[in-house]
N, CA, C and O atoms as a DFTB+ gen file, in Angstrom:
720 C
 N C O
     1  1     110.701     125.150     100.585
     2  2     110.476     124.053     101.525
     3  2     109.065     124.169     102.086
     4  3     108.595     125.267     102.383
     5  1     108.390     123.027     102.228
     6  2     107.057     122.978     102.810
     7  2     107.195     123.207     104.309
     8  3     107.817     122.405     105.006
     9  1     106.617     124.300     104.808
    10  2     106.770     124.609     106.223
    11  2     106.032     123.617     107.099
    12  3     106.480     123.354     108.215
    13  1     104.906     123.045     106.639
    14  2     104.188     122.051     107.440
    15  2     105.069     120.833     107.667
    16  3     105.121     120.304     108.777
    17  1     105.763     120.383     106.624
    18  2     106.615     119.207     106.750
    19  2     107.794     119.492     107.686
    20  3     108.313     118.573     108.319
    21  1     108.217     120.747     107.780
    22  2     109.343     121.101     108.628
    23  2     108.923     121.281     110.084
    24  3     109.775     121.277     110.972
    25  1     107.631     121.439     110.342
    26  2     107.140     121.606     111.705
    27  2     107.237     120.281     112.443
    28  3     106.820     119.250     111.916
    29  1     107.783     120.294     113.658
    30  2     107.972     119.036     114.374
    31  2     106.655     118.318     114.693
    32  3     105.602     118.932     114.861
    33  1     106.769     117.006     114.767
    34  2     105.636     116.171     115.137
    35  2     105.714     115.869     116.620
    36  3     106.802     115.795     117.191
    37  1     104.556     115.693     117.245
    38  2     104.539     115.202     118.616
    39  2     103.715     113.923     118.646
    40  3     102.683     113.817     117.983
    41  1     104.185     112.956     119.422
    42  2     103.566     111.646     119.534
    43  2     103.060     111.470     120.955
    44  3     103.754     111.805     121.916
    45  1     101.840     110.941     121.087
    46  2     101.294     110.658     122.414
    47  2     100.238     109.569     122.293
    48  3      99.721     109.315     121.205
    49  1      99.922     108.935     123.400
    50  2      98.840     107.967     123.414
    51  2      97.515     108.718     123.433
    52  3      97.367     109.718     124.136
    53  1      96.561     108.233     122.661
    54  2      95.238     108.850     122.610
    55  2      94.531     108.681     123.941
    56  3      94.818     107.762     124.709
    57  1      93.607     109.584     124.196
    58  2      92.732     109.491     125.359
    59  2      91.290     109.412     124.841
    60  3      91.038     109.591     123.650
    61  1      90.373     109.149     125.734
    62  2      88.969     109.081     125.323
    63  2      88.489     110.405     124.729
    64  3      87.569     110.415     123.912
    65  1      89.098     111.513     125.128
    66  2      88.717     112.819     124.583
    67  2      89.061     112.940     123.091
    68  3      88.516     113.805     122.404
    69  1      89.958     112.083     122.586
    70  2      90.382     112.124     121.183
    71  2      89.520     111.270     120.258
    72  3      89.679     111.348     119.040
    73  1      88.618     110.462     120.798
    74  2      87.910     109.455     120.009
    75  2      87.253     110.040     118.759
    76  3      87.478     109.535     117.660
    77  1      86.452     111.088     118.903
    78  2      85.739     111.630     117.735
    79  2      86.695     112.148     116.665
    80  3      86.473     111.925     115.475
    81  1      87.757     112.837     117.079
    82  2      88.730     113.360     116.116
    83  2      89.460     112.213     115.407
    84  3      89.762     112.315     114.218
    85  1      89.741     111.137     116.119
    86  2      90.439     110.003     115.510
    87  2      89.540     109.247     114.540
    88  3      89.999     108.816     113.482
    89  1      88.268     109.082     114.886
    90  2      87.324     108.455     113.951
    91  2      87.262     109.283     112.675
    92  3      87.305     108.731     111.575
    93  1      87.163     110.596     112.809
    94  2      87.090     111.480     111.633
    95  2      88.360     111.361     110.788
    96  3      88.280     111.333     109.560
    97  1      89.521     111.291     111.425
    98  2      90.781     111.145     110.697
    99  2      90.802     109.839     109.911
   100  3      91.108     109.841     108.719
   101  1      90.480     108.727     110.563
   102  2      90.518     107.421     109.905
   103  2      89.534     107.390     108.737
   104  3      89.874     106.921     107.651
   105  1      88.340     107.876     108.952
   106  2      87.343     107.894     107.877
   107  2      87.827     108.740     106.699
   108  3      87.643     108.359     105.543
   109  1      88.447     109.892     106.990
   110  2      88.894     110.787     105.915
   111  2      90.023     110.167     105.101
   112  3      90.173     110.473     103.919
   113  1      90.816     109.300     105.721
   114  2      91.950     108.690     105.029
   115  2      91.542     107.502     104.161
   116  3      92.262     107.150     103.227
   117  1      90.399     106.879     104.455
   118  2      90.054     105.630     103.788
   119  2      88.727     105.628     103.034
   120  3      88.575     104.854     102.089
   121  1      87.778     106.451     103.409
   122  2      86.445     106.340     102.835
   123  2      85.985     107.643     102.203
   124  3      86.367     108.734     102.626
   125  1      85.158     107.499     101.184
   126  2      84.507     108.645     100.572
   127  2      85.432     109.476      99.703
   128  3      86.620     109.185      99.562
   129  1      84.856     110.512      99.129
   130  2      85.598     111.365      98.204
   131  2      86.769     112.080      98.863
   132  3      87.794     112.299      98.216
   133  1      86.642     112.450     100.139
   134  2      87.749     113.151     100.801
   135  2      89.007     112.296     100.827
   136  3      90.117     112.827     100.789
   137  1      88.846     110.970     100.893
   138  2      90.008     110.088     100.959
   139  2      90.775     110.040      99.645
   140  3      91.944     109.656      99.621
   141  1      90.128     110.424      98.564
   142  2      90.787     110.379      97.253
   143  2      91.893     111.432      97.119
   144  3      92.681     111.382      96.175
   145  1      91.955     112.379      98.052
   146  2      93.040     113.365      98.043
   147  2      94.376     112.709      98.395
   148  3      95.433     113.239      98.055
   149  1      94.336     111.573      99.064
   150  2      95.543     110.838      99.418
   151  2      95.608     109.547      98.625
   152  3      94.694     109.234      97.862
   153  1      96.688     108.798      98.804
   154  2      96.853     107.566      98.025
   155  2      96.429     106.323      98.798
   156  3      96.449     105.226      98.238
   157  1      96.043     106.460     100.075
   158  2      95.668     105.296     100.874
   159  2      94.185     104.962     100.806
   160  3      93.729     104.056     101.503
   161  1      93.438     105.659      99.998
   162  2      91.990     105.461      99.941
   163  2      91.599     104.012      99.651
   164  3      92.270     103.299      98.905
   165  1      90.498     103.608     100.264
   166  2      89.882     102.322      99.960
   167  2      88.532     102.540      99.285
   168  3      87.732     101.611      99.171
   169  1      88.280     103.771      98.838
   170  2      86.967     104.139      98.308
   171  2      86.553     103.314      97.088
   172  3      85.360     103.173      96.819
   173  1      87.513     102.772      96.353
   174  2      87.162     101.963      95.183
   175  2      86.840     100.514      95.529
   176  3      86.288      99.789      94.702
   177  1      87.178     100.087      96.740
   178  2      86.915      98.690      97.103
   179  2      85.916      98.538      98.248
   180  3      85.327      97.470      98.416
   181  1      85.720      99.606      99.044
   182  2      84.811      99.523     100.186
   183  2      84.018     100.807     100.354
   184  3      84.554     101.906     100.209
   185  1      82.742     100.659     100.660
   186  2      81.897     101.770     101.073
   187  2      81.655     101.615     102.575
   188  3      82.185     100.706     103.214
   189  1      80.854     102.513     103.117
   190  2      80.509     102.403     104.532
   191  2      81.639     102.881     105.413
   192  3      82.546     103.577     104.958
   193  1      81.580     102.508     106.664
   194  2      82.545     103.005     107.645
   195  2      83.832     102.205     107.648
   196  3      83.864     101.052     107.216
   197  1      84.895     102.830     108.141
   198  2      86.180     102.154     108.362
   199  2      86.314     101.805     109.836
   200  3      86.906     100.786     110.191
   201  1      85.757     102.660     110.695
   202  2      85.755     102.427     112.134
   203  2      84.592     103.191     112.740
   204  3      83.836     103.854     112.030
   205  1      84.455     103.098     114.035
   206  2      83.400     103.830     114.735
   207  2      83.911     104.202     116.126
   208  3      84.948     103.702     116.562
   209  1      83.186     105.077     116.822
   210  2      83.665     105.508     118.143
   211  2      83.877     104.352     119.124
   212  3      84.823     104.377     119.912
   213  1      83.012     103.347     119.083
   214  2      83.163     102.222     120.009
   215  2      84.467     101.474     119.746
   216  3      85.182     101.125     120.686
   217  1      84.781     101.224     118.467
   218  2      86.008     100.517     118.134
   219  2      87.245     101.283     118.556
   220  3      88.195     100.702     119.081
   221  1      87.234     102.585     118.329
   222  2      88.380     103.418     118.722
   223  2      88.483     103.470     120.245
   224  3      89.578     103.357     120.797
   225  1      87.360     103.638     120.920
   226  2      87.364     103.690     122.389
   227  2      87.895     102.374     122.970
   228  3      88.631     102.390     123.957
   229  1      87.533     101.244     122.371
   230  2      88.029      99.951     122.848
   231  2      89.555      99.890     122.798
   232  3      90.191      99.386     123.724
   233  1      90.137     100.403     121.721
   234  2      91.596     100.406     121.594
   235  2      92.217     101.329     122.640
   236  3      93.198     100.971     123.291
   237  1      91.641     102.512     122.794
   238  2      92.182     103.511     123.722
   239  2      92.155     103.005     125.164
   240  3      93.067     103.292     125.939
   241  1      91.115     102.256     125.525
   242  2      90.960     101.840     126.920
   243  2      91.523     100.449     127.227
   244  3      91.601     100.070     128.395
   245  1      91.915      99.687     126.212
   246  2      92.454      98.348     126.435
   247  2      93.834      98.427     127.076
   248  3      94.664      99.230     126.650
   249  1      94.097      97.592     128.110
   250  2      95.420      97.644     128.751
   251  2      96.560      97.140     127.866
   252  3      97.718      97.476     128.112
   253  1      96.254      96.342     126.842
   254  2      97.306      95.790     125.982
   255  2      97.463      96.527     124.656
   256  3      98.203      96.077     123.781
   257  1      96.776      97.648     124.501
   258  2      96.926      98.383     123.246
   259  2      96.937      99.877     123.512
   260  3      96.611     100.357     124.598
   261  1      97.326     100.578     122.475
   262  2      97.281     102.045     122.520
   263  2      97.041     102.543     121.115
   264  3      97.318     101.855     120.132
   265  1      96.527     103.741     121.042
   266  2      96.344     104.392     119.755
   267  2      97.310     105.568     119.750
   268  3      97.051     106.616     120.340
   269  1      98.433     105.363     119.065
   270  2      99.456     106.399     118.985
   271  2      98.907     107.541     118.137
   272  3      98.509     107.348     116.988
   273  1      98.894     108.718     118.720
   274  2      98.324     109.895     118.080
   275  2      99.452     110.857     117.739
   276  3     100.327     111.133     118.560
   277  1      99.412     111.365     116.505
   278  2     100.482     112.221     116.010
   279  2      99.907     113.599     115.732
   280  3      98.919     113.740     115.011
   281  1     100.537     114.612     116.310
   282  2     100.068     115.978     116.135
   283  2     101.149     116.854     115.522
   284  3     102.346     116.642     115.717
   285  1     100.687     117.834     114.783
   286  2     101.557     118.877     114.253
   287  2     100.829     120.189     114.537
   288  3      99.689     120.382     114.116
   289  1     101.495     121.079     115.251
   290  2     100.913     122.370     115.632
   291  2      99.545     122.201     116.292
   292  3      98.614     122.958     116.016
   293  1      99.434     121.188     117.178
   294  2      98.215     120.979     117.940
   295  2      97.081     120.294     117.199
   296  3      95.996     120.122     117.754
   297  1      97.315     119.898     115.951
   298  2      96.268     119.256     115.143
   299  2      96.652     117.800     114.914
   300  3      97.795     117.505     114.562
   301  1      95.698     116.883     115.113
   302  2      95.961     115.470     114.881
   303  2      96.087     115.241     113.375
   304  3      95.172     115.550     112.613
   305  1      97.230     114.696     112.957
   306  2      97.490     114.471     111.529
   307  2      97.681     112.999     111.179
   308  3      97.685     112.638     110.003
   309  1      97.842     112.140     112.200
   310  2      98.035     110.714     111.933
   311  2      97.786     109.936     113.212
   312  3      97.771     110.488     114.312
   313  1      97.588     108.619     113.031
   314  2      97.440     107.732     114.181
   315  2      97.743     106.304     113.760
   316  3      97.762     105.986     112.571
   317  1      97.980     105.450     114.742
   318  2      98.094     104.016     114.498
   319  2      97.856     103.270     115.797
   320  3      98.165     103.749     116.888
   321  1      97.300     102.087     115.640
   322  2      97.078     101.194     116.766
   323  2      98.309     100.333     116.985
   324  3      98.908      99.834     116.032
   325  1      98.677     100.164     118.230
   326  2      99.711      99.215     118.620
   327  2      99.110      98.315     119.684
   328  3      98.535      98.790     120.664
   329  1      99.248      97.000     119.480
   330  2      98.715      96.049     120.452
   331  2      99.776      95.020     120.783
   332  3     100.401      94.450     119.889
   333  1      99.978      94.785     122.062
   334  2     100.957      93.806     122.532
   335  2     100.335      92.421     122.469
   336  3      99.310      92.164     123.100
   337  1     100.957      91.526     121.704
   338  2     100.484      90.148     121.550
   339  2     101.675      89.208     121.735
   340  3     102.383      88.909     120.773
   341  1     101.896      88.751     122.935
   342  2     103.001      87.849     123.256
   343  2     104.343      88.467     122.829
   344  3     104.719      89.539     123.303
   345  1     105.064      87.771     121.920
   346  2     106.393      88.233     121.510
   347  2     106.347      89.294     120.406
   348  3     107.368      89.900     120.079
   349  1     105.165      89.514     119.838
   350  2     105.090      90.501     118.761
   351  2     104.077      91.591     119.107
   352  3     103.321      91.494     120.074
   353  1     104.097      92.615     118.288
   354  2     103.120      93.698     118.394
   355  2     102.313      93.708     117.106
   356  3     102.814      93.355     116.038
   357  1     101.065      94.116     117.223
   358  2     100.196      94.249     116.064
   359  2     100.060      95.731     115.742
   360  3      99.857      96.557     116.632
   361  1     100.173      96.051     114.467
   362  2     100.082      97.432     113.968
   363  2      98.810      97.523     113.143
   364  3      98.613      96.738     112.216
   365  1      97.957      98.464     113.468
   366  2      96.713      98.613     112.720
   367  2      96.174     100.024     112.797
   368  3      96.819     100.922     113.338
   369  1      94.996     100.209     112.255
   370  2      94.295     101.494     112.218
   371  2      95.241     102.657     111.913
   372  3      95.191     103.703     112.562
   373  1      96.098     102.456     110.919
   374  2      97.086     103.455     110.516
   375  2      96.406     104.442     109.581
   376  3      95.872     104.062     108.539
   377  1      96.431     105.698     109.959
   378  2      95.816     106.727     109.123
   379  2      96.670     107.985     109.134
   380  3      97.155     108.424     110.177
   381  1      96.838     108.549     107.954
   382  2      97.499     109.838     107.781
   383  2      96.510     110.731     107.061
   384  3      95.915     110.321     106.065
   385  1      96.330     111.929     107.545
   386  2      95.410     112.881     106.917
   387  2      95.716     112.985     105.422
   388  3      96.875     113.166     105.050
   389  1      94.700     112.875     104.556
   390  2      94.964     112.871     103.111
   391  2      95.836     114.031     102.631
   392  3      96.681     113.837     101.757
   393  1      95.653     115.204     103.169
   394  2      96.448     116.354     102.759
   395  2      97.891     116.296     103.207
   396  3      98.717     117.079     102.738
   397  1      98.210     115.383     104.107
   398  2      99.566     115.238     104.646
   399  2     100.311     114.055     104.019
   400  3     101.490     113.848     104.304
   401  1      99.635     113.280     103.172
   402  2     100.246     112.078     102.613
   403  2     101.268     112.423     101.528
   404  3     101.157     113.439     100.843
   405  1     102.259     111.550     101.396
   406  2     103.250     111.701     100.338
   407  2     104.447     112.553     100.700
   408  3     105.274     112.850      99.838
   409  1     104.558     112.958     101.976
   410  2     105.671     113.820     102.374
   411  2     106.544     113.187     103.456
   412  3     107.347     113.876     104.085
   413  1     106.390     111.876     103.677
   414  2     107.238     111.190     104.644
   415  2     106.647     111.032     106.033
   416  3     107.272     110.415     106.895
   417  1     105.463     111.571     106.271
   418  2     104.844     111.463     107.588
   419  2     104.565     110.002     107.946
   420  3     104.829     109.582     109.072
   421  1     104.035     109.230     107.002
   422  2     103.751     107.819     107.261
   423  2     104.987     107.046     107.666
   424  3     104.937     106.234     108.590
   425  1     106.095     107.289     106.986
   426  2     107.354     106.620     107.335
   427  2     107.770     106.951     108.760
   428  3     108.216     106.075     109.501
   429  1     107.625     108.218     109.143
   430  2     108.006     108.644     110.494
   431  2     107.113     107.983     111.543
   432  3     107.601     107.561     112.591
   433  1     105.828     107.891     111.275
   434  2     104.904     107.267     112.225
   435  2     105.215     105.778     112.360
   436  3     105.264     105.256     113.474
   437  1     105.421     105.101     111.251
   438  2     105.725     103.670     111.279
   439  2     107.013     103.407     112.061
   440  3     107.068     102.481     112.870
   441  1     108.038     104.207     111.827
   442  2     109.310     104.043     112.541
   443  2     109.129     104.262     114.042
   444  3     109.701     103.522     114.843
   445  1     108.354     105.254     114.429
   446  2     108.108     105.505     115.848
   447  2     107.297     104.370     116.465
   448  3     107.560     103.975     117.600
   449  1     106.322     103.844     115.742
   450  2     105.525     102.714     116.239
   451  2     106.415     101.494     116.466
   452  3     106.289     100.815     117.485
   453  1     107.302     101.219     115.533
   454  2     108.222     100.084     115.677
   455  2     109.135     100.277     116.886
   456  3     109.360      99.345     117.658
   457  1     109.654     101.485     117.041
   458  2     110.532     101.795     118.174
   459  2     109.794     101.577     119.497
   460  3     110.325     100.953     120.416
   461  1     108.581     102.091     119.583
   462  2     107.816     101.954     120.830
   463  2     107.476     100.490     121.128
   464  3     107.548     100.065     122.281
   465  1     107.110      99.723     120.114
   466  2     106.782      98.307     120.326
   467  2     108.010      97.552     120.855
   468  3     107.894      96.708     121.743
   469  1     109.167      97.864     120.308
   470  2     110.424      97.237     120.734
   471  2     110.763      97.644     122.170
   472  3     111.027      96.793     123.019
   473  1     110.753      98.956     122.430
   474  2     111.216      99.463     123.718
   475  2     110.199      99.265     124.843
   476  3     110.588      98.991     125.979
   477  1     108.921      99.397     124.550
   478  2     107.897      99.293     125.589
   479  2     107.590      97.852     125.948
   480  3     107.470      97.513     127.125
   481  1     107.460      96.996     124.932
   482  2     107.019      95.622     125.159
   483  2     108.096      94.580     124.870
   484  3     107.882      93.396     125.130
   485  1     109.235      94.987     124.343
   486  2     110.254      94.024     123.967
   487  2     109.831      93.176     122.769
   488  3     110.311      92.055     122.599
   489  1     108.942      93.703     121.948
   490  2     108.450      92.967     120.779
   491  2     109.596      92.696     119.815
   492  3     110.424      93.568     119.549
   493  1     109.630      91.472     119.296
   494  2     110.677      91.102     118.350
   495  2     110.185      91.144     116.909
   496  3     110.986      91.087     115.976
   497  1     108.875      91.244     116.726
   498  2     108.294      91.359     115.390
   499  2     107.092      92.293     115.437
   500  3     106.431      92.444     116.465
   501  1     106.834      92.911     114.294
   502  2     105.603      93.681     114.114
   503  2     104.768      92.913     113.099
   504  3     105.271      92.509     112.050
   505  1     103.499      92.715     113.409
   506  2     102.548      92.061     112.508
   507  2     101.487      93.070     112.107
   508  3     101.154      93.976     112.870
   509  1     100.967      92.904     110.913
   510  2      99.844      93.713     110.455
   511  2      99.093      92.916     109.411
   512  3      99.627      91.973     108.825
   513  1      97.852      93.303     109.184
   514  2      97.099      92.714     108.081
   515  2      96.697      93.830     107.135
   516  3      96.310      94.922     107.554
   517  1      96.798      93.526     105.842
   518  2      96.481      94.487     104.789
   519  2      95.543      93.788     103.812
   520  3      95.707      92.601     103.528
   521  1      94.573      94.517     103.306
   522  2      93.679      93.943     102.300
   523  2      94.530      93.528     101.106
   524  3      95.251      94.342     100.530
   525  1      94.437      92.267     100.749
   526  2      95.379      91.670      99.787
   527  2      95.362      92.311      98.406
   528  3      96.357      92.216      97.688
   529  1      94.279      92.954      98.008
   530  2      94.241      93.606      96.685
   531  2      94.896      94.983      96.711
   532  3      94.973      95.639      95.672
   533  1      95.366      95.435      97.865
   534  2      96.008      96.743      97.990
   535  2      97.496      96.627      97.661
   536  3      98.345      96.855      98.523
   537  1      97.813      96.272      96.414
   538  2      99.197      96.021      95.997
   539  2     100.111      97.224      96.227
   540  3     101.260      97.053      96.636
   541  1      99.616      98.439      95.971
   542  2     100.445      99.632      96.170
   543  2     100.802      99.822      97.637
   544  3     101.927     100.200      97.963
   545  1      99.856      99.561      98.512
   546  2     100.102      99.699      99.946
   547  2     101.036      98.600     100.442
   548  3     101.943      98.867     101.231
   549  1     100.823      97.379      99.991
   550  2     101.707      96.272     100.376
   551  2     103.139      96.562      99.907
   552  3     104.095      96.310     100.641
   553  1     103.282      97.082      98.707
   554  2     104.618      97.428      98.193
   555  2     105.272      98.502      99.071
   556  3     106.478      98.453      99.309
   557  1     104.487      99.464      99.550
   558  2     105.007     100.516     100.440
   559  2     105.566      99.880     101.714
   560  3     106.655     100.235     102.164
   561  1     104.817      98.944     102.291
   562  2     105.294      98.261     103.496
   563  2     106.516      97.389     103.205
   564  3     107.431      97.314     104.025
   565  1     106.537      96.737     102.055
   566  2     107.702      95.914     101.697
   567  2     108.964      96.760     101.602
   568  3     110.041      96.301     101.981
   569  1     108.850      97.978     101.107
   570  2     110.013      98.871     101.033
   571  2     110.506      99.272     102.421
   572  3     111.620      99.775     102.561
   573  1     109.695      99.054     103.432
   574  2     110.060      99.373     104.811
   575  2     110.382      98.122     105.620
   576  3     110.406      98.160     106.850
   577  1     110.631      97.005     104.921
   578  2     111.111      95.806     105.586
   579  2     110.069      94.758     105.941
   580  3     110.410      93.728     106.522
   581  1     108.819      94.995     105.608
   582  2     107.778      93.999     105.886
   583  2     107.780      92.966     104.771
   584  3     108.087      93.273     103.619
   585  1     107.432      91.734     105.135
   586  2     107.369      90.689     104.118
   587  2     105.986      90.059     104.123
   588  3     105.339      89.917     105.161
   589  1     105.563      89.691     102.935
   590  2     104.291      88.991     102.779
   591  2     104.474      87.568     103.297
   592  3     105.512      86.948     103.065
   593  1     103.483      87.060     103.987
   594  2     103.560      85.702     104.517
   595  2     102.738      84.720     103.687
   596  3     102.927      83.507     103.782
   597  1     101.823      85.251     102.869
   598  2     100.912      84.378     102.135
   599  2      99.771      83.864     102.999
   600  3      98.870      83.187     102.503
   601  1      99.806      84.185     104.302
   602  2      98.736      83.765     105.211
   603  2      97.616      84.798     105.164
   604  3      97.832      85.983     105.421
   605  1      96.433      84.335     104.835
   606  2      95.302      85.246     104.719
   607  2      94.172      84.827     105.646
   608  3      94.057      83.668     106.045
   609  1      93.353      85.801     105.968
   610  2      92.102      85.557     106.677
   611  2      90.993      86.187     105.852
   612  3      91.208      87.216     105.210
   613  1      89.819      85.589     105.861
   614  2      88.736      86.110     105.038
   615  2      88.302      87.512     105.479
   616  3      88.363      87.848     106.662
   617  1      87.869      88.312     104.525
   618  2      87.261      89.596     104.848
   619  2      85.915      89.301     105.509
   620  3      85.213      88.387     105.074
   621  1      85.538      90.046     106.540
   622  2      84.272      89.770     107.227
   623  2      83.050      90.295     106.453
   624  3      82.383      91.237     106.883
   625  1      82.778      89.671     105.319
   626  2      81.610      90.063     104.526
   627  2      80.365      89.979     105.402
   628  3      80.191      89.028     106.164
   629  1      79.508      90.978     105.286
   630  2      78.269      91.001     106.049
   631  2      78.381      91.732     107.373
   632  3      77.359      92.027     107.992
   633  1      79.601      92.035     107.831
   634  2      79.787      92.794     109.067
   635  2      80.138      94.230     108.677
   636  3      81.296      94.546     108.402
   637  1      79.135      95.078     108.657
   638  2      79.313      96.446     108.147
   639  2      80.221      97.306     109.018
   640  3      80.557      98.424     108.629
   641  1      80.630      96.807     110.195
   642  2      81.612      97.556     110.995
   643  2      82.922      97.691     110.245
   644  3      83.702      98.601     110.525
   645  1      83.183      96.785     109.280
   646  2      84.426      96.806     108.518
   647  2      84.249      97.405     107.130
   648  3      85.192      97.420     106.339
   649  1      83.050      97.899     106.825
   650  2      82.781      98.482     105.523
   651  2      81.887      97.584     104.692
   652  3      81.610      96.439     105.050
   653  1      81.449      98.130     103.583
   654  2      80.580      97.425     102.646
   655  2      81.394      97.167     101.384
   656  3      81.673      98.096     100.625
   657  1      81.780      95.904     101.153
   658  2      82.654      95.581     100.019
   659  2      82.020      95.905      98.664
   660  3      80.820      95.721      98.459
   661  1      82.844      96.383      97.765
   662  2      82.428      96.655      96.389
   663  2      82.915      95.562      95.443
   664  3      82.677      95.634      94.237
   665  1      83.597      94.549      95.983
   666  2      84.076      93.427      95.186
   667  2      84.115      92.176      96.057
   668  3      84.104      92.265      97.285
   669  1      84.161      91.016      95.415
   670  2      83.996      89.745      96.121
   671  2      85.307      89.027      96.435
   672  3      85.279      87.905      96.940
   673  1      86.455      89.647      96.147
   674  2      87.734      88.944      96.308
   675  2      88.615      89.514      97.423
   676  3      89.841      89.463      97.327
   677  1      88.008      90.046      98.463
   678  2      88.784      90.680      99.521
   679  2      89.198      89.682     100.599
   680  3      88.418      88.810     100.982
   681  1      90.408      89.815     101.073
   682  2      90.944      89.036     102.189
   683  2      92.026      89.890     102.844
   684  3      92.524      90.841     102.241
   685  1      92.382      89.550     104.058
   686  2      93.482      90.212     104.753
   687  2      94.714      89.329     104.680
   688  3      94.645      88.134     104.969
   689  1      95.855      89.919     104.291
   690  2      97.108      89.175     104.277
   691  2      97.990      89.664     105.417
   692  3      98.103      90.864     105.667
   693  1      98.611      88.710     106.101
   694  2      99.514      89.023     107.197
   695  2     100.873      89.439     106.644
   696  3     101.470      88.730     105.834
   697  1     101.356      90.602     107.095
   698  2     102.710      91.076     106.795
   699  2     103.481      91.087     108.123
   700  3     102.913      91.386     109.174
   701  1     104.771      90.762     108.067
   702  2     105.587      90.646     109.278
   703  2     106.929      91.322     109.045
   704  3     107.491      91.267     107.951
   705  1     107.436      91.968     110.110
   706  2     108.773      92.549     110.056
   707  2     109.496      92.245     111.372
   708  3     108.943      92.488     112.445
   709  1     110.723      91.717     111.305
   710  2     111.519      91.550     112.524
   711  2     111.897      92.929     113.081
   712  3     112.207      93.844     112.320
   713  1     111.869      93.070     114.404
   714  2     112.212      94.352     115.030
   715  2     113.553      94.309     115.740
   716  3     113.911      95.256     116.439
   717  1     114.300      93.223     115.571
   718  2     115.587      93.122     116.256
   719  2     116.724      93.321     115.282
   720  3     117.890      93.271     115.675
């Protein structure tokens, strides 16, 4: 048995003191060669940054959002953004350390995020956007009850805060899951 997987997780809201560690986690999960150790990498479709300290700090300090931080043995291993938007919650900035992927940690984080959105805000749905060419990731969410809506928004080409696209067909698709 993998002892790391058996070690309990702790969940807490991020603080400003966590910003640098959370930026490093998100970058490691999505960008560059280090991200290729996990299956969530976007290294083949985007270069540049995935987030920055200002973006993470904005989430941490916003009254309507939180950055759920997941630790194992005192080390941050995952995170996700939760934002209260009327009757639903928005789920974003989901990152699992590449070395921790594939062992059920993502499922546990997603389930806890859904529980908190329901119990804290009374959210009846969870919304998220996923880059539409990420078929493997969309399929992972579909197996957890999310459905594709077919509603897309354009990728912000030219805004390097979201990365530098390596292809011209990127868009965000809205996925939705009922929480009741």
